[in-house]
Amino acid sequence: MPTSDYDPACLPDLLPLYYRRLFPFSQYYRWLSYGGVSKNYFQNREFSFTLKDDIYVRYQSFTTQNELEKEMQKMVPYKVDIGAVYSHRPSQHNAVKSGTFQALEKELVFDIDMTDYDDVRRCCSAADICSKCWTLMIIAIRILDRALREDFGFHHLLWVYSGRRGVHCWVCDDAARKLSVAARSAVAEYLSLVKGGEETLRKVVLSDPIHPFINHSLSVVERYFQQYAIVEQDILCSKESVDKVLSLPIPVKFHNSLCQFWYHIKKYWKYLSCSHNIKKGGQYFDKEIMLQYCYPRLDVNVSKGVNHLLKSPFSVHPKTGRISVPIDLKELNTFDPFEVPTISLICEELERPRADEAEEDDVKDKENEQEAGERRRIRDYKRTSLAKYVKVFDRFLEAMARSWKGEMLKKSGELETSFSVFLTFMSFTYT
Amino acid sequence: MQFSGRRKKLIGNFQNDLYDQCLQFYGQPPLENISLTEFETFAVERLKLLKTVENVGVSCVKNSEQYTKKLDAEISSLNFPHRGGISEYEKRRKDHISHFILRLAYCQTEDLRRWFIQQEMDLFRYRFNCLHSKHKTDFLHKNNLKYETVSAEEKKNLKDKLIASSYGLSGTKVEEHDVYKVPFQDALDLVRTRKVYLLAGNAYIPHHEIVTIVLNDFRTRLSKALAVMFYSDLVISLHCDWLSSFVPLFFCYSHAYVGQDYSIQKNIGKISLEQIDALSGKSFPLCMRHLHKALRENHHLRHGGRMQYGLFLKGIGLTLEQALQFWRSEFVKGKVDADKFDKAYAYSVRHMFGKEGKRTDYTPYSCMKVILSNPPSQGDYHGCPFRHSDPELLKQKLQNYKVSPSGINQILELVKGMHYQLACQKYFELTHNVEDAGFSLNHPNQYFTESQKFLSGGRDIKKEVDMSQRSQENPASVTHPSQANSKQAHEEMGDLDSFFQDE
């Protein structure tokens, strides 16, 4: 599938087109306004832009969707990050009395980066990824999505492909956005199992009793482990590789076929554990190894901070050209990061001759310019590979909108207000 | 509050109610007059108690038999309320009053507040755990802590999951005792360590773990109270002569890390970049030697490592210009070109020196900070090697650094006992070929200073010198007492001296 060879040098030409005709501003604005339940939520949100020549500007904020569009089309950011909702408009933070300008709320976010798995990946390293190690992301998403929904009770999760070597999760529930720093760090630590730096060999330590969360995670890992680690990653291909796996010397006579090897290692371990060489608590070594190779590795610091800035969905990755697109969890097994459209592809798709739309254009252009612009943009992205990803975003927003309606009702509690909310809701669904 | 002739009786009743519980939340300040002697004695004794709580917490595993025995002994000997015995009225009164006196001293700075809250929480946790189950429930009721209990049916459905998530919970316990359901945000300590069952955003807490929730509550209240106290006029009026003799007493003995913070470098510019390699082998503590080596080998360090090592270098006297040159020359050898360094990394170096952002002049990390916060993960080289390295790897590294096998064993023993700073001290002794380091290690820069002092022949092993050095380096917020007062205070410190020496 051609991704229309992307060349970073073309960014200055492609980005203006992207922001003018493809970036889904109305859905984006709808998301970050959160149904208008809190006043000034969008206005007090910090954005940061990375412009050409690595110029980085923080504390960008906008009062309306229109202003956001105009500014982005003007500044043409190479990267867009989203920060917290502050007590005042970020663009005016210098005018605020020192100490009173504070980050109040933000989505709970997680960043899974493939480089954090370098010690257990044999196929790639650093910024590279391939279809073999992509399985790690699938495992990570499944484990974390389940835990965030079932254990923590969150409902509105947006998973986004970062564009190169990882995925991000945005937990958008009201309760999540209001979490304190301590709460965020507690959630991140609850979800962390792989601990230790370069100097730690045994990064996962399990002991009785095994927490239900670990059991759930293990069942996901076990599903993928055989195929991923033993076949694709070839972790048992050589004596050295296996030594690394177990930090133990393995007799050559156990070098059989790959999958049988695993069975033999377990037997060998039982034999060893009868002798006194093994330190106590090594009873779960097989589970520990599987987790060390496959369990998601989070950067706690990304999740901890209320004011932490994270790459925005639908931002372009300058090195690969890929758009940071939402991931549809229902299609997770078939998601291919190499199929994600690049900015050059969608711009090229845009330029292809339009079929029967020429007449409709003329009629509708006579209407309100902004609406026409929006409608044009909606038709535009629908003609590109970006369409299906925007649909995923739409579905996510619809699910959230239902909860906003509930919240607005709670706030007012009156029939009249619920009617006006209903109208507002209807207008939001018009796209 | 006006008292009439029937004063004694009234107070008696009122206070009997106030002190009918062994444990309290310290919600209400004491409302009586006490003598100055009592004031001083109460304060000093509580301070001793908190200091013991701290020491015992570091050297023993919390709630182990050793821990319990030591703390028990101290509480009894200092006459604080203990396990709800009879005739505890006086002890409870002392507990109440002494807590509030120390609040006055400890609300002054962020660090002091943090230390005070930590020790008071540890003490509270210990005393709450000593309570009978019935008294625990009484305490919860008396203090209006109503936590929702889980229905018997739900308990039955979740029994296996509950047993698997909470240490020390058996099937019978689940059936017989209450299990509480609280929003996970109220049980963060249990969530963080995954010691609780979570479902749909609620934490299911067995009765015997309820202390963690109570502690959360305790911490929040105390933290708020200290902040309020600090901002009230009360504290400003504390700065008067007769009280100022107490305040240095507190600051001398109570601070978790009481030495220099190495923010004011006395020897700025005295170190040249060429010396760093040699110094790393001779005078750097193991953590910094490790970071330096990783930096030289990989031509890169991640954020945690840059902060820990960068601030250390600032503390030993590197100037901003030297630091920039040092980091740039190393990073440029790796994957970072000079341009990228200036754009991305130079900012963070300047930030460390207080030249960017909110211009905080960050202080080098103490050992406690390195050991307890920001543990290293994959790709990191920071942290404390005695705490964060695999013992096998630590052993290899020490062998590479030519430490004797017996020395290595001693170090590993200390590591096993979680005495990380003592292990580092032992490393000092072995690498400098000296029997006794002669100082109590709690800061990497202190290691460096002591090492340099030793190597240049100016070693003074006397402990008294250390003591008076510390009393001179008080935080600036303390009003310095007049000479006469400090001398008197110094004399009074006489027998406290030996008590407060770190073991």
JSON list of C-alpha atoms in Angstrom, two decimals, chain A residues 231-398:
[
{"chain": "A", "resi": 231, "resn": "VAL", "atom": "CA", "xyz": [8.75, -17.47, 17.31]},
{"chain": "A", "resi": 232, "resn": "GLU", "atom": "CA", "xyz": [8.98, -13.85, 16.25]},
{"chain": "A", "resi": 233, "resn": "GLN", "atom": "CA", "xyz": [11.49, -12.49, 18.70]},
{"chain": "A", "resi": 234, "resn": "ASP", "atom": "CA", "xyz": [13.38, -15.74, 18.78]},
{"chain": "A", "resi": 235, "resn": "ILE", "atom": "CA", "xyz": [14.33, -15.31, 22.41]},
{"chain": "A", "resi": 236, "resn": "LEU", "atom": "CA", "xyz": [15.48, -18.89, 22.66]},
{"chain": "A", "resi": 237, "resn": "CYS", "atom": "CA", "xyz": [17.54, -18.96, 19.48]},
{"chain": "A", "resi": 238, "resn": "SER", "atom": "CA", "xyz": [20.90, -19.28, 21.10]},
{"chain": "A", "resi": 239, "resn": "LYS", "atom": "CA", "xyz": [22.41, -20.23, 24.37]},
{"chain": "A", "resi": 240, "resn": "GLU", "atom": "CA", "xyz": [23.37, -16.61, 25.00]},
{"chain": "A", "resi": 241, "resn": "SER", "atom": "CA", "xyz": [19.87, -15.44, 24.34]},
{"chain": "A", "resi": 242, "resn": "VAL", "atom": "CA", "xyz": [18.41, -18.01, 26.64]},
{"chain": "A", "resi": 243, "resn": "ASP", "atom": "CA", "xyz": [20.96, -17.23, 29.33]},
{"chain": "A", "resi": 244, "resn": "LYS", "atom": "CA", "xyz": [19.71, -13.74, 29.20]},
{"chain": "A", "resi": 245, "resn": "VAL", "atom": "CA", "xyz": [16.18, -15.00, 29.57]},
{"chain": "A", "resi": 246, "resn": "LEU", "atom": "CA", "xyz": [16.82, -16.97, 32.67]},
{"chain": "A", "resi": 247, "resn": "SER", "atom": "CA", "xyz": [20.12, -15.63, 33.97]},
{"chain": "A", "resi": 248, "resn": "LEU", "atom": "CA", "xyz": [21.07, -19.23, 34.43]},
{"chain": "A", "resi": 249, "resn": "PRO", "atom": "CA", "xyz": [23.33, -21.60, 32.56]},
{"chain": "A", "resi": 250, "resn": "ILE", "atom": "CA", "xyz": [21.29, -24.04, 30.46]},
{"chain": "A", "resi": 251, "resn": "PRO", "atom": "CA", "xyz": [22.60, -27.48, 29.52]},
{"chain": "A", "resi": 252, "resn": "VAL", "atom": "CA", "xyz": [22.92, -28.00, 25.79]},
{"chain": "A", "resi": 253, "resn": "LYS", "atom": "CA", "xyz": [20.87, -31.17, 25.84]},
{"chain": "A", "resi": 254, "resn": "PHE", "atom": "CA", "xyz": [17.75, -29.04, 26.20]},
{"chain": "A", "resi": 255, "resn": "HIS", "atom": "CA", "xyz": [18.23, -27.40, 22.84]},
{"chain": "A", "resi": 256, "resn": "ASN", "atom": "CA", "xyz": [15.29, -28.91, 21.04]},
{"chain": "A", "resi": 257, "resn": "SER", "atom": "CA", "xyz": [12.64, -27.32, 18.92]},
{"chain": "A", "resi": 258, "resn": "LEU", "atom": "CA", "xyz": [11.77, -23.82, 19.97]},
{"chain": "A", "resi": 259, "resn": "CYS", "atom": "CA", "xyz": [8.38, -24.34, 21.51]},
{"chain": "A", "resi": 260, "resn": "GLN", "atom": "CA", "xyz": [9.26, -27.57, 23.15]},
{"chain": "A", "resi": 261, "resn": "PHE", "atom": "CA", "xyz": [12.24, -25.79, 24.65]},
{"chain": "A", "resi": 262, "resn": "TRP", "atom": "CA", "xyz": [9.95, -23.69, 26.74]},
{"chain": "A", "resi": 263, "resn": "TYR", "atom": "CA", "xyz": [8.35, -26.78, 28.15]},
{"chain": "A", "resi": 264, "resn": "HIS", "atom": "CA", "xyz": [11.76, -28.22, 28.93]},
{"chain": "A", "resi": 265, "resn": "ILE", "atom": "CA", "xyz": [12.92, -25.09, 30.63]},
{"chain": "A", "resi": 266, "resn": "LYS", "atom": "CA", "xyz": [10.01, -25.34, 32.99]},
{"chain": "A", "resi": 267, "resn": "LYS", "atom": "CA", "xyz": [10.88, -28.92, 33.76]},
{"chain": "A", "resi": 268, "resn": "TYR", "atom": "CA", "xyz": [14.51, -28.01, 34.23]},
{"chain": "A", "resi": 269, "resn": "TRP", "atom": "CA", "xyz": [13.50, -25.27, 36.58]},
{"chain": "A", "resi": 270, "resn": "LYS", "atom": "CA", "xyz": [11.48, -27.66, 38.74]},
{"chain": "A", "resi": 271, "resn": "TYR", "atom": "CA", "xyz": [14.53, -29.88, 38.93]},
{"chain": "A", "resi": 272, "resn": "LEU", "atom": "CA", "xyz": [16.76, -26.98, 39.89]},
{"chain": "A", "resi": 273, "resn": "SER", "atom": "CA", "xyz": [14.38, -25.68, 42.49]},
{"chain": "A", "resi": 274, "resn": "CYS", "atom": "CA", "xyz": [14.81, -28.90, 44.37]},
{"chain": "A", "resi": 275, "resn": "SER", "atom": "CA", "xyz": [18.45, -28.12, 44.78]},
{"chain": "A", "resi": 276, "resn": "HIS", "atom": "CA", "xyz": [19.43, -25.11, 46.82]},
{"chain": "A", "resi": 277, "resn": "ASN", "atom": "CA", "xyz": [20.77, -22.92, 44.07]},
{"chain": "A", "resi": 278, "resn": "ILE", "atom": "CA", "xyz": [17.58, -21.08, 43.48]},
{"chain": "A", "resi": 279, "resn": "LYS", "atom": "CA", "xyz": [16.73, -18.25, 45.81]},
{"chain": "A", "resi": 280, "resn": "LYS", "atom": "CA", "xyz": [13.36, -18.40, 47.43]},
{"chain": "A", "resi": 281, "resn": "GLY", "atom": "CA", "xyz": [10.44, -16.81, 45.70]},
{"chain": "A", "resi": 282, "resn": "GLY", "atom": "CA", "xyz": [11.44, -17.99, 42.28]},
{"chain": "A", "resi": 283, "resn": "GLN", "atom": "CA", "xyz": [8.32, -20.08, 41.94]},
{"chain": "A", "resi": 284, "resn": "TYR", "atom": "CA", "xyz": [6.75, -17.81, 39.37]},
{"chain": "A", "resi": 285, "resn": "PHE", "atom": "CA", "xyz": [9.78, -17.51, 37.15]},
{"chain": "A", "resi": 286, "resn": "ASP", "atom": "CA", "xyz": [7.87, -18.42, 33.99]},
{"chain": "A", "resi": 287, "resn": "LYS", "atom": "CA", "xyz": [5.26, -15.75, 34.62]},
{"chain": "A", "resi": 288, "resn": "GLU", "atom": "CA", "xyz": [7.95, -13.25, 35.51]},
{"chain": "A", "resi": 289, "resn": "ILE", "atom": "CA", "xyz": [9.81, -13.91, 32.29]},
{"chain": "A", "resi": 290, "resn": "MET", "atom": "CA", "xyz": [6.71, -13.52, 30.18]},
{"chain": "A", "resi": 291, "resn": "LEU", "atom": "CA", "xyz": [5.89, -10.27, 31.89]},
{"chain": "A", "resi": 292, "resn": "GLN", "atom": "CA", "xyz": [9.42, -8.97, 31.58]},
{"chain": "A", "resi": 293, "resn": "TYR", "atom": "CA", "xyz": [9.31, -9.56, 27.85]},
{"chain": "A", "resi": 294, "resn": "CYS", "atom": "CA", "xyz": [5.79, -8.38, 27.14]},
{"chain": "A", "resi": 295, "resn": "TYR", "atom": "CA", "xyz": [4.16, -6.34, 29.87]},
{"chain": "A", "resi": 296, "resn": "PRO", "atom": "CA", "xyz": [3.62, -2.63, 29.02]},
{"chain": "A", "resi": 297, "resn": "ARG", "atom": "CA", "xyz": [6.29, -0.22, 30.14]},
{"chain": "A", "resi": 298, "resn": "LEU", "atom": "CA", "xyz": [4.90, 3.16, 31.07]},
{"chain": "A", "resi": 299, "resn": "ASP", "atom": "CA", "xyz": [6.73, 6.35, 31.69]},
{"chain": "A", "resi": 300, "resn": "VAL", "atom": "CA", "xyz": [5.23, 7.34, 35.04]},
{"chain": "A", "resi": 301, "resn": "ASN", "atom": "CA", "xyz": [6.43, 10.91, 34.65]},
{"chain": "A", "resi": 302, "resn": "VAL", "atom": "CA", "xyz": [4.22, 11.44, 31.61]},
{"chain": "A", "resi": 303, "resn": "SER", "atom": "CA", "xyz": [1.12, 10.36, 33.52]},
{"chain": "A", "resi": 304, "resn": "LYS", "atom": "CA", "xyz": [1.94, 12.08, 36.79]},
{"chain": "A", "resi": 305, "resn": "GLY", "atom": "CA", "xyz": [1.94, 15.74, 35.87]},
{"chain": "A", "resi": 306, "resn": "VAL", "atom": "CA", "xyz": [-1.25, 17.71, 35.52]},
{"chain": "A", "resi": 307, "resn": "ASN", "atom": "CA", "xyz": [0.56, 20.23, 33.37]},
{"chain": "A", "resi": 308, "resn": "HIS", "atom": "CA", "xyz": [2.44, 17.71, 31.24]},
{"chain": "A", "resi": 309, "resn": "LEU", "atom": "CA", "xyz": [2.18, 18.40, 27.50]},
{"chain": "A", "resi": 310, "resn": "LEU", "atom": "CA", "xyz": [1.47, 15.47, 25.19]},
{"chain": "A", "resi": 311, "resn": "LYS", "atom": "CA", "xyz": [1.36, 15.20, 21.42]},
{"chain": "A", "resi": 312, "resn": "SER", "atom": "CA", "xyz": [-2.09, 15.98, 20.10]},
{"chain": "A", "resi": 313, "resn": "PRO", "atom": "CA", "xyz": [-4.17, 13.48, 18.14]},
{"chain": "A", "resi": 314, "resn": "PHE", "atom": "CA", "xyz": [-4.14, 14.34, 14.43]},
{"chain": "A", "resi": 315, "resn": "SER", "atom": "CA", "xyz": [-0.77, 15.98, 14.81]},
{"chain": "A", "resi": 316, "resn": "VAL", "atom": "CA", "xyz": [1.76, 15.05, 12.13]},
{"chain": "A", "resi": 317, "resn": "HIS", "atom": "CA", "xyz": [4.96, 13.21, 13.04]},
{"chain": "A", "resi": 318, "resn": "PRO", "atom": "CA", "xyz": [7.68, 15.25, 11.34]},
{"chain": "A", "resi": 319, "resn": "LYS", "atom": "CA", "xyz": [10.06, 12.32, 10.90]},
{"chain": "A", "resi": 320, "resn": "THR", "atom": "CA", "xyz": [7.67, 9.78, 9.45]},
{"chain": "A", "resi": 321, "resn": "GLY", "atom": "CA", "xyz": [4.95, 12.05, 8.11]},
{"chain": "A", "resi": 322, "resn": "ARG", "atom": "CA", "xyz": [2.31, 9.87, 9.66]},
{"chain": "A", "resi": 323, "resn": "ILE", "atom": "CA", "xyz": [-0.75, 11.37, 11.25]},
{"chain": "A", "resi": 324, "resn": "SER", "atom": "CA", "xyz": [-1.37, 10.53, 14.90]},
{"chain": "A", "resi": 325, "resn": "VAL", "atom": "CA", "xyz": [-4.62, 8.74, 14.38]},
{"chain": "A", "resi": 326, "resn": "PRO", "atom": "CA", "xyz": [-7.09, 7.25, 16.84]},
{"chain": "A", "resi": 327, "resn": "ILE", "atom": "CA", "xyz": [-7.02, 3.47, 17.03]},
{"chain": "A", "resi": 328, "resn": "ASP", "atom": "CA", "xyz": [-10.25, 1.51, 16.82]},
{"chain": "A", "resi": 329, "resn": "LEU", "atom": "CA", "xyz": [-9.98, -1.12, 19.53]},
{"chain": "A", "resi": 330, "resn": "LYS", "atom": "CA", "xyz": [-12.50, -3.33, 17.78]},
{"chain": "A", "resi": 331, "resn": "GLU", "atom": "CA", "xyz": [-10.06, -3.64, 14.90]},
{"chain": "A", "resi": 332, "resn": "LEU", "atom": "CA", "xyz": [-6.95, -3.75, 17.05]},
{"chain": "A", "resi": 333, "resn": "ASN", "atom": "CA", "xyz": [-5.68, -7.07, 15.76]},
{"chain": "A", "resi": 334, "resn": "THR", "atom": "CA", "xyz": [-5.66, -5.80, 12.21]},
{"chain": "A", "resi": 335, "resn": "PHE", "atom": "CA", "xyz": [-4.29, -2.34, 12.94]},
{"chain": "A", "resi": 336, "resn": "ASP", "atom": "CA", "xyz": [-1.13, -1.85, 10.94]},
{"chain": "A", "resi": 337, "resn": "PRO", "atom": "CA", "xyz": [1.04, 1.14, 11.86]},
{"chain": "A", "resi": 338, "resn": "PHE", "atom": "CA", "xyz": [2.55, 1.03, 8.39]},
{"chain": "A", "resi": 339, "resn": "GLU", "atom": "CA", "xyz": [-0.88, 1.53, 6.84]},
{"chain": "A", "resi": 340, "resn": "VAL", "atom": "CA", "xyz": [-1.49, 4.73, 8.74]},
{"chain": "A", "resi": 341, "resn": "PRO", "atom": "CA", "xyz": [-1.66, 7.51, 6.16]},
{"chain": "A", "resi": 342, "resn": "THR", "atom": "CA", "xyz": [1.12, 10.01, 5.84]},
{"chain": "A", "resi": 343, "resn": "ILE", "atom": "CA", "xyz": [0.50, 13.66, 5.23]},
{"chain": "A", "resi": 344, "resn": "SER", "atom": "CA", "xyz": [1.87, 13.32, 1.72]},
{"chain": "A", "resi": 345, "resn": "LEU", "atom": "CA", "xyz": [-0.54, 10.53, 0.92]},
{"chain": "A", "resi": 346, "resn": "ILE", "atom": "CA", "xyz": [-3.64, 12.34, 2.07]},
{"chain": "A", "resi": 347, "resn": "CYS", "atom": "CA", "xyz": [-2.59, 15.55, 0.39]},
{"chain": "A", "resi": 348, "resn": "GLU", "atom": "CA", "xyz": [-2.09, 13.62, -2.79]},
{"chain": "A", "resi": 349, "resn": "GLU", "atom": "CA", "xyz": [-5.47, 11.93, -2.42]},
{"chain": "A", "resi": 350, "resn": "LEU", "atom": "CA", "xyz": [-6.97, 15.37, -2.03]},
{"chain": "A", "resi": 351, "resn": "GLU", "atom": "CA", "xyz": [-5.59, 16.52, -5.33]},
{"chain": "A", "resi": 352, "resn": "ARG", "atom": "CA", "xyz": [-7.11, 13.68, -7.25]},
{"chain": "A", "resi": 353, "resn": "PRO", "atom": "CA", "xyz": [-9.89, 14.82, -9.59]},
{"chain": "A", "resi": 354, "resn": "ARG", "atom": "CA", "xyz": [-13.25, 14.99, -7.88]},
{"chain": "A", "resi": 355, "resn": "ALA", "atom": "CA", "xyz": [-16.10, 12.96, -9.39]},
{"chain": "A", "resi": 356, "resn": "ASP", "atom": "CA", "xyz": [-19.62, 14.42, -9.19]},
{"chain": "A", "resi": 357, "resn": "GLU", "atom": "CA", "xyz": [-19.17, 17.00, -6.56]},
{"chain": "A", "resi": 358, "resn": "ALA", "atom": "CA", "xyz": [-18.45, 20.03, -8.71]},
{"chain": "A", "resi": 359, "resn": "GLU", "atom": "CA", "xyz": [-22.10, 21.17, -8.99]},
{"chain": "A", "resi": 360, "resn": "GLU", "atom": "CA", "xyz": [-22.94, 20.70, -5.34]},
{"chain": "A", "resi": 361, "resn": "ASP", "atom": "CA", "xyz": [-19.98, 22.87, -4.47]},
{"chain": "A", "resi": 362, "resn": "ASP", "atom": "CA", "xyz": [-21.22, 25.88, -6.40]},
{"chain": "A", "resi": 363, "resn": "VAL", "atom": "CA", "xyz": [-24.61, 25.83, -4.76]},
{"chain": "A", "resi": 364, "resn": "LYS", "atom": "CA", "xyz": [-23.41, 25.45, -1.25]},
{"chain": "A", "resi": 365, "resn": "ASP", "atom": "CA", "xyz": [-20.58, 27.94, -1.56]},
{"chain": "A", "resi": 366, "resn": "LYS", "atom": "CA", "xyz": [-23.11, 30.69, -1.66]},
{"chain": "A", "resi": 367, "resn": "GLU", "atom": "CA", "xyz": [-24.01, 30.01, 1.94]},
{"chain": "A", "resi": 368, "resn": "ASN", "atom": "CA", "xyz": [-22.24, 31.20, 5.07]},
{"chain": "A", "resi": 369, "resn": "GLU", "atom": "CA", "xyz": [-18.50, 31.06, 4.40]},
{"chain": "A", "resi": 370, "resn": "GLN", "atom": "CA", "xyz": [-17.46, 29.29, 7.55]},
{"chain": "A", "resi": 371, "resn": "GLU", "atom": "CA", "xyz": [-20.10, 26.64, 7.25]},
{"chain": "A", "resi": 372, "resn": "ALA", "atom": "CA", "xyz": [-19.18, 26.20, 3.64]},
{"chain": "A", "resi": 373, "resn": "GLY", "atom": "CA", "xyz": [-15.55, 25.93, 4.57]},
{"chain": "A", "resi": 374, "resn": "GLU", "atom": "CA", "xyz": [-16.37, 23.32, 7.16]},
{"chain": "A", "resi": 375, "resn": "ARG", "atom": "CA", "xyz": [-18.53, 21.32, 4.87]},
{"chain": "A", "resi": 376, "resn": "ARG", "atom": "CA", "xyz": [-15.88, 21.44, 2.23]},
{"chain": "A", "resi": 377, "resn": "ARG", "atom": "CA", "xyz": [-13.35, 20.24, 4.73]},
{"chain": "A", "resi": 378, "resn": "ILE", "atom": "CA", "xyz": [-15.60, 17.42, 5.78]},
{"chain": "A", "resi": 379, "resn": "ARG", "atom": "CA", "xyz": [-16.04, 16.35, 2.18]},
{"chain": "A", "resi": 380, "resn": "ASP", "atom": "CA", "xyz": [-12.31, 16.72, 1.77]},
{"chain": "A", "resi": 381, "resn": "TYR", "atom": "CA", "xyz": [-11.11, 14.38, 4.45]},
{"chain": "A", "resi": 382, "resn": "LYS", "atom": "CA", "xyz": [-13.77, 11.91, 3.54]},
{"chain": "A", "resi": 383, "resn": "ARG", "atom": "CA", "xyz": [-12.06, 11.50, 0.21]},
{"chain": "A", "resi": 384, "resn": "THR", "atom": "CA", "xyz": [-8.81, 10.54, 1.83]},
{"chain": "A", "resi": 385, "resn": "SER", "atom": "CA", "xyz": [-7.50, 7.67, 3.89]},
{"chain": "A", "resi": 386, "resn": "LEU", "atom": "CA", "xyz": [-7.97, 9.85, 6.94]},
{"chain": "A", "resi": 387, "resn": "ALA", "atom": "CA", "xyz": [-11.72, 9.30, 6.81]},
{"chain": "A", "resi": 388, "resn": "LYS", "atom": "CA", "xyz": [-11.92, 6.06, 8.70]},
{"chain": "A", "resi": 389, "resn": "TYR", "atom": "CA", "xyz": [-9.81, 7.40, 11.53]},
{"chain": "A", "resi": 390, "resn": "VAL", "atom": "CA", "xyz": [-11.97, 10.49, 11.91]},
{"chain": "A", "resi": 391, "resn": "LYS", "atom": "CA", "xyz": [-14.93, 8.14, 12.13]},
{"chain": "A", "resi": 392, "resn": "VAL", "atom": "CA", "xyz": [-13.30, 6.43, 15.10]},
{"chain": "A", "resi": 393, "resn": "PHE", "atom": "CA", "xyz": [-12.91, 9.83, 16.69]},
{"chain": "A", "resi": 394, "resn": "ASP", "atom": "CA", "xyz": [-16.56, 10.64, 15.96]},
{"chain": "A", "resi": 395, "resn": "ARG", "atom": "CA", "xyz": [-17.76, 7.51, 17.68]},
{"chain": "A", "resi": 396, "resn": "PHE", "atom": "CA", "xyz": [-15.61, 8.31, 20.68]},
{"chain": "A", "resi": 397, "resn": "LEU", "atom": "CA", "xyz": [-17.12, 11.80, 20.85]},
{"chain": "A", "resi": 398, "resn": "GLU", "atom": "CA", "xyz": [-20.65, 10.51, 20.53]}
]
